[in-house]
Amino acid sequence: MAETERRTESGHGPEGHGGRGAFAGHPAAAARFVADDARAHWHDQALWWVRQKRDKASSEVPDWERLRELAQEIKGHTLSRLADYLVEFEGNAAAHGARVHWARDAAEHNAVVHRILAERGVTRLVKSKSMLTEECGLNPFLEARGIEVVDTDLGERIVQLREEPPSHIVFPAIHLKRQDIGVTFHEKLGTEQGASDPKYLTEAARGHLRARFLGAQAGMTGVNFAVADTGAFVVCTNEGNADMGTSLPPIHIACMGLEKIVPRAEDLGVFLRLLARSATGQPVTTYSTHFLGPRPGGELHVVIVDNGRSELLRSQALRRSLACIRCGACMNTCPVFRRSGGYSYAWTIPGPIGSVLAAGRDPAAHASLPFASSLCGSCDDVCPVKIPLHDQLLARRRELVRSGRQPLSKRLAMRLARVFLGHRALYELAGRLARFLLRSAPPGLLRGRWNAWARQRELPPAPAESFRDLWRRRKEGGHGQP
Ligand code: SF4
């Protein structure tokens, strides 16, 4: 099921908070988000605070940059021999009793998971956070077949109760204030009306989830890292919900994108140090649980999913985006993401990396996303695996332009710009005309609906002379270089 369809089905349209209908592009969705100025400001500040925590945590590691280089090298090497490492992982995992399944796409992934559950009569599943299952639209798929799916990560459970998708890959409910959560819990869990104390609400969620853990017949997790040379995999959570969900029920299903593989167990020392610091600014994730084979008397299934990843691997320009370890740091630092919110991307993975991935998966629907960036390069600076995100966004822009997926207005504007920038006399004439209009035209004309740039900004006062005029005048006046 396409992501856009899934979001609309879940009652949370891709255009933003509570919106419905087809995705009209990032600018329209972002306009809805920033219409609530206080919330947009608060969202910006909340994520900037996380970014600062990340800076502090990374600065306390003397060899941080070396770690990033190592991670980049390990991922680069792994991607160059991905098939070999996946087969090695499969063999070692199977040797320890796990059953490994392969899925070409989201539909196959969902069918495999459903078959495992249906064959064992499972009707109650608890799930820890997995962006892959979000990507595949697993929850509605299973629910439509009579299986109750309970997300057990607190943020995920909050958005699930609200019938919304996560708005951030690490902080799924970052767009909500505690008062919003208080209202949701009052409606869905019967907490006191108006209660918004975080401790009280967390206790309520704990009691609610405990009953689900105890009643579950199977547990599902994502995979942060799968280790080829041992057949083990690691799941990182801060709440211990993956451990509860896999310790109580006898069946554990772990779903992983095929890029989650690392060659050796010792590589984990690099990635685990980078992941927690980049994601939340913690020195280490509270629970980094290593799974190797099923627990005694239990079953362990690992579903390895492609769903467009091989396609990305084939692209010389974009394959490095497969190195992503889903830390969310590029989102927390991105000025566009912080001020436009996760729902403005209408894709499971938002922000800079999401824009690269979504535009490849469905260029028609997501042609606006690679342009939702100032190309400031802050995402490159924080990415723990050194993905050149701004280069990748540019590569996606080039693809979209070459395939004619830009609006006519933009294409015409670019053609016009090429004419003016290619002819000096025309360029100077345009400058003079613009300065004249800025000084003389009625403000209503300049700030009309046609001028998207001026909607959110003040137009600068027109300078009396151009930079060229100033340069010439000062040179002629014997002032040397201005
Ligand atoms: S692209 Fe880099 S910074 Fe962004 S989520 Fe992935 S690993 Fe983290």
mmCIF file of N, CA, C and O in Angstrom, residues 132-181:
data_model
loop_
_atom_site.group_PDB
_atom_site.id
_atom_site.type_symbol
_atom_site.label_atom_id
_atom_site.label_comp_id
_atom_site.label_asym_id
_atom_site.label_seq_id
_atom_site.Cartn_x
_atom_site.Cartn_y
_atom_site.Cartn_z
ATOM 1 N N LEU A 132 10.443 0.633 9.550
ATOM 2 C CA LEU A 132 10.208 -0.221 8.385
ATOM 3 C C LEU A 132 8.745 -0.670 8.332
ATOM 4 O O LEU A 132 8.127 -0.686 7.266
ATOM 5 N N THR A 133 8.192 -1.036 9.501
ATOM 6 C CA THR A 133 6.795 -1.468 9.476
ATOM 7 C C THR A 133 5.875 -0.281 9.172
ATOM 8 O O THR A 133 4.815 -0.444 8.582
ATOM 9 N N GLU A 134 6.298 0.923 9.573
ATOM 10 C CA GLU A 134 5.548 2.126 9.168
ATOM 11 C C GLU A 134 5.603 2.273 7.656
ATOM 12 O O GLU A 134 4.608 2.537 6.997
ATOM 13 N N GLU A 135 6.814 2.107 7.119
ATOM 14 C CA GLU A 135 7.024 2.227 5.661
ATOM 15 C C GLU A 135 6.138 1.235 4.905
ATOM 16 O O GLU A 135 5.614 1.548 3.838
ATOM 17 N N CYS A 136 5.989 0.037 5.483
ATOM 18 C CA CYS A 136 5.224 -1.010 4.790
ATOM 19 C C CYS A 136 3.724 -0.925 5.081
ATOM 20 O O CYS A 136 2.945 -1.693 4.521
ATOM 21 N N GLY A 137 3.319 -0.046 5.979
ATOM 22 C CA GLY A 137 1.894 0.047 6.317
ATOM 23 C C GLY A 137 1.393 -1.227 6.985
ATOM 24 O O GLY A 137 0.280 -1.693 6.732
ATOM 25 N N LEU A 138 2.221 -1.798 7.882
ATOM 26 C CA LEU A 138 1.876 -3.103 8.468
ATOM 27 C C LEU A 138 0.659 -3.022 9.393
ATOM 28 O O LEU A 138 -0.202 -3.906 9.350
ATOM 29 N N ASN A 139 0.597 -1.975 10.231
ATOM 30 C CA ASN A 139 -0.497 -1.938 11.214
ATOM 31 C C ASN A 139 -1.880 -2.040 10.563
ATOM 32 O O ASN A 139 -2.666 -2.931 10.911
ATOM 33 N N PRO A 140 -2.213 -1.148 9.610
ATOM 34 C CA PRO A 140 -3.558 -1.277 9.018
ATOM 35 C C PRO A 140 -3.759 -2.595 8.295
ATOM 36 O O PRO A 140 -4.870 -3.136 8.278
ATOM 37 N N PHE A 141 -2.660 -3.138 7.721
ATOM 38 C CA PHE A 141 -2.762 -4.410 7.008
ATOM 39 C C PHE A 141 -3.187 -5.527 7.974
ATOM 40 O O PHE A 141 -4.100 -6.305 7.682
ATOM 41 N N LEU A 142 -2.539 -5.580 9.134
ATOM 42 C CA LEU A 142 -2.863 -6.646 10.098
ATOM 43 C C LEU A 142 -4.217 -6.389 10.756
ATOM 44 O O LEU A 142 -5.000 -7.334 10.966
ATOM 45 N N GLU A 143 -4.477 -5.126 11.063
ATOM 46 C CA GLU A 143 -5.750 -4.815 11.730
ATOM 47 C C GLU A 143 -6.931 -5.168 10.828
ATOM 48 O O GLU A 143 -7.953 -5.664 11.309
ATOM 49 N N ALA A 144 -6.762 -4.967 9.517
ATOM 50 C CA ALA A 144 -7.836 -5.316 8.584
ATOM 51 C C ALA A 144 -8.066 -6.824 8.544
ATOM 52 O O ALA A 144 -9.094 -7.298 8.064
ATOM 53 N N ARG A 145 -7.099 -7.600 9.060
ATOM 54 C CA ARG A 145 -7.222 -9.066 9.072
ATOM 55 C C ARG A 145 -7.459 -9.605 10.479
ATOM 56 O O ARG A 145 -7.152 -10.757 10.780
ATOM 57 N N GLY A 146 -7.920 -8.720 11.340
ATOM 58 C CA GLY A 146 -8.364 -9.164 12.661
ATOM 59 C C GLY A 146 -7.263 -9.312 13.698
ATOM 60 O O GLY A 146 -7.471 -9.969 14.728
ATOM 61 N N ILE A 147 -6.103 -8.725 13.453
ATOM 62 C CA ILE A 147 -5.015 -8.824 14.436
ATOM 63 C C ILE A 147 -4.833 -7.472 15.114
ATOM 64 O O ILE A 147 -4.657 -6.446 14.438
ATOM 65 N N GLU A 148 -4.901 -7.475 16.442
ATOM 66 C CA GLU A 148 -4.693 -6.230 17.181
ATOM 67 C C GLU A 148 -3.191 -5.943 17.256
ATOM 68 O O GLU A 148 -2.414 -6.813 17.656
ATOM 69 N N VAL A 149 -2.794 -4.751 16.845
ATOM 70 C CA VAL A 149 -1.381 -4.373 16.910
ATOM 71 C C VAL A 149 -1.248 -3.209 17.888
ATOM 72 O O VAL A 149 -1.896 -2.176 17.717
ATOM 73 N N VAL A 150 -0.408 -3.399 18.900
ATOM 74 C CA VAL A 150 -0.210 -2.329 19.879
ATOM 75 C C VAL A 150 1.241 -1.861 19.802
ATOM 76 O O VAL A 150 2.175 -2.634 20.039
ATOM 77 N N ASP A 151 1.420 -0.600 19.448
ATOM 78 C CA ASP A 151 2.762 -0.012 19.483
ATOM 79 C C ASP A 151 3.110 0.279 20.933
ATOM 80 O O ASP A 151 2.315 0.897 21.652
ATOM 81 N N THR A 152 4.285 -0.142 21.364
ATOM 82 C CA THR A 152 4.596 -0.071 22.788
ATOM 83 C C THR A 152 5.582 1.030 23.151
ATOM 84 O O THR A 152 5.774 1.309 24.328
ATOM 85 N N ASP A 153 6.238 1.616 22.176
ATOM 86 C CA ASP A 153 7.028 2.809 22.452
ATOM 87 C C ASP A 153 6.033 3.900 22.850
ATOM 88 O O ASP A 153 4.978 4.046 22.200
ATOM 89 N N LEU A 154 6.318 4.650 23.917
ATOM 90 C CA LEU A 154 5.322 5.593 24.431
ATOM 91 C C LEU A 154 4.878 6.604 23.360
ATOM 92 O O LEU A 154 3.677 6.820 23.158
ATOM 93 N N GLY A 155 5.861 7.196 22.672
ATOM 94 C CA GLY A 155 5.505 8.178 21.641
ATOM 95 C C GLY A 155 4.685 7.545 20.530
ATOM 96 O O GLY A 155 3.708 8.124 20.042
ATOM 97 N N GLU A 156 5.078 6.320 20.136
ATOM 98 C CA GLU A 156 4.337 5.617 19.079
ATOM 99 C C GLU A 156 2.916 5.307 19.529
ATOM 100 O O GLU A 156 1.971 5.397 18.744
ATOM 101 N N ARG A 157 2.782 4.910 20.809
ATOM 102 C CA ARG A 157 1.449 4.562 21.301
ATOM 103 C C ARG A 157 0.546 5.801 21.320
ATOM 104 O O ARG A 157 -0.639 5.731 20.993
ATOM 105 N N ILE A 158 1.154 6.935 21.677
ATOM 106 C CA ILE A 158 0.363 8.183 21.701
ATOM 107 C C ILE A 158 -0.179 8.476 20.299
ATOM 108 O O ILE A 158 -1.368 8.722 20.125
ATOM 109 N N VAL A 159 0.701 8.426 19.297
ATOM 110 C CA VAL A 159 0.207 8.768 17.947
ATOM 111 C C VAL A 159 -0.718 7.668 17.422
ATOM 112 O O VAL A 159 -1.652 7.947 16.674
ATOM 113 N N GLN A 160 -0.473 6.423 17.847
ATOM 114 C CA GLN A 160 -1.383 5.356 17.414
ATOM 115 C C GLN A 160 -2.785 5.589 17.983
ATOM 116 O O GLN A 160 -3.787 5.421 17.277
ATOM 117 N N LEU A 161 -2.858 5.976 19.268
ATOM 118 C CA LEU A 161 -4.172 6.254 19.870
ATOM 119 C C LEU A 161 -4.860 7.415 19.155
ATOM 120 O O LEU A 161 -6.085 7.477 19.077
ATOM 121 N N ARG A 162 -4.089 8.337 18.636
ATOM 122 C CA ARG A 162 -4.657 9.493 17.925
ATOM 123 C C ARG A 162 -4.890 9.199 16.442
ATOM 124 O O ARG A 162 -5.315 10.083 15.682
ATOM 125 N N GLU A 163 -4.554 7.957 16.033
ATOM 126 C CA GLU A 163 -4.692 7.553 14.623
ATOM 127 C C GLU A 163 -3.884 8.479 13.714
ATOM 128 O O GLU A 163 -4.347 8.926 12.660
ATOM 129 N N GLU A 164 -2.675 8.758 14.153
ATOM 130 C CA GLU A 164 -1.752 9.582 13.370
ATOM 131 C C GLU A 164 -0.480 8.772 13.126
ATOM 132 O O GLU A 164 -0.141 7.901 13.922
ATOM 133 N N PRO A 165 0.258 9.093 12.080
ATOM 134 C CA PRO A 165 1.578 8.484 11.929
ATOM 135 C C PRO A 165 2.598 9.248 12.786
ATOM 136 O O PRO A 165 2.324 10.357 13.231
ATOM 137 N N PRO A 166 3.778 8.667 13.026
ATOM 138 C CA PRO A 166 4.823 9.411 13.740
ATOM 139 C C PRO A 166 5.229 10.641 12.920
ATOM 140 O O PRO A 166 5.199 10.608 11.698
ATOM 141 N N SER A 167 5.616 11.705 13.619
ATOM 142 C CA SER A 167 6.064 12.895 12.880
ATOM 143 C C SER A 167 7.589 13.004 12.864
ATOM 144 O O SER A 167 8.131 13.902 12.232
ATOM 145 N N HIS A 168 8.248 12.093 13.564
ATOM 146 C CA HIS A 168 9.719 12.124 13.639
ATOM 147 C C HIS A 168 10.139 10.678 13.894
ATOM 148 O O HIS A 168 9.435 9.931 14.564
ATOM 149 N N ILE A 169 11.315 10.288 13.389
ATOM 150 C CA ILE A 169 11.662 8.868 13.498
ATOM 151 C C ILE A 169 12.163 8.478 14.889
ATOM 152 O O ILE A 169 12.109 7.313 15.257
ATOM 153 N N VAL A 170 12.634 9.447 15.658
ATOM 154 C CA VAL A 170 13.093 9.144 17.024
ATOM 155 C C VAL A 170 12.080 9.633 18.054
ATOM 156 O O VAL A 170 11.857 8.979 19.074
ATOM 157 N N PHE A 171 11.443 10.758 17.785
ATOM 158 C CA PHE A 171 10.441 11.337 18.700
ATOM 159 C C PHE A 171 9.106 11.373 17.957
ATOM 160 O O PHE A 171 8.733 12.413 17.387
ATOM 161 N N PRO A 172 8.385 10.253 17.969
ATOM 162 C CA PRO A 172 7.198 10.168 17.100
ATOM 163 C C PRO A 172 6.122 11.194 17.424
ATOM 164 O O PRO A 172 5.352 11.567 16.556
ATOM 165 N N ALA A 173 6.088 11.661 18.708
ATOM 166 C CA ALA A 173 5.019 12.585 19.107
ATOM 167 C C ALA A 173 5.586 13.970 19.418
ATOM 168 O O ALA A 173 4.995 14.720 20.197
ATOM 169 N N ILE A 174 6.690 14.324 18.792
ATOM 170 C CA ILE A 174 7.353 15.604 19.100
ATOM 171 C C ILE A 174 6.473 16.799 18.741
ATOM 172 O O ILE A 174 6.652 17.894 19.267
ATOM 173 N N HIS A 175 5.499 16.597 17.862
ATOM 174 C CA HIS A 175 4.631 17.708 17.462
ATOM 175 C C HIS A 175 3.548 17.995 18.494
ATOM 176 O O HIS A 175 2.791 18.949 18.337
ATOM 177 N N LEU A 176 3.459 17.148 19.546
ATOM 178 C CA LEU A 176 2.376 17.293 20.522
ATOM 179 C C LEU A 176 2.878 17.880 21.831
ATOM 180 O O LEU A 176 3.977 17.558 22.287
ATOM 181 N N LYS A 177 2.030 18.691 22.454
ATOM 182 C CA LYS A 177 2.326 19.184 23.792
ATOM 183 C C LYS A 177 1.686 18.232 24.801
ATOM 184 O O LYS A 177 0.773 17.472 24.460
ATOM 185 N N ARG A 178 2.146 18.329 26.052
ATOM 186 C CA ARG A 178 1.608 17.388 27.045
ATOM 187 C C ARG A 178 0.106 17.587 27.235
ATOM 188 O O ARG A 178 -0.621 16.646 27.556
ATOM 189 N N GLN A 179 -0.375 18.819 27.000
ATOM 190 C CA GLN A 179 -1.822 19.058 27.110
ATOM 191 C C GLN A 179 -2.572 18.268 26.038
ATOM 192 O O GLN A 179 -3.644 17.726 26.297
ATOM 193 N N ASP A 180 -1.991 18.183 24.837
ATOM 194 C CA ASP A 180 -2.619 17.388 23.762
ATOM 195 C C ASP A 180 -2.688 15.917 24.178
ATOM 196 O O ASP A 180 -3.676 15.224 23.950
ATOM 197 N N ILE A 181 -1.580 15.460 24.792
ATOM 198 C CA ILE A 181 -1.516 14.044 25.188
ATOM 199 C C ILE A 181 -2.521 13.785 26.310
ATOM 200 O O ILE A 181 -3.189 12.747 26.338
#
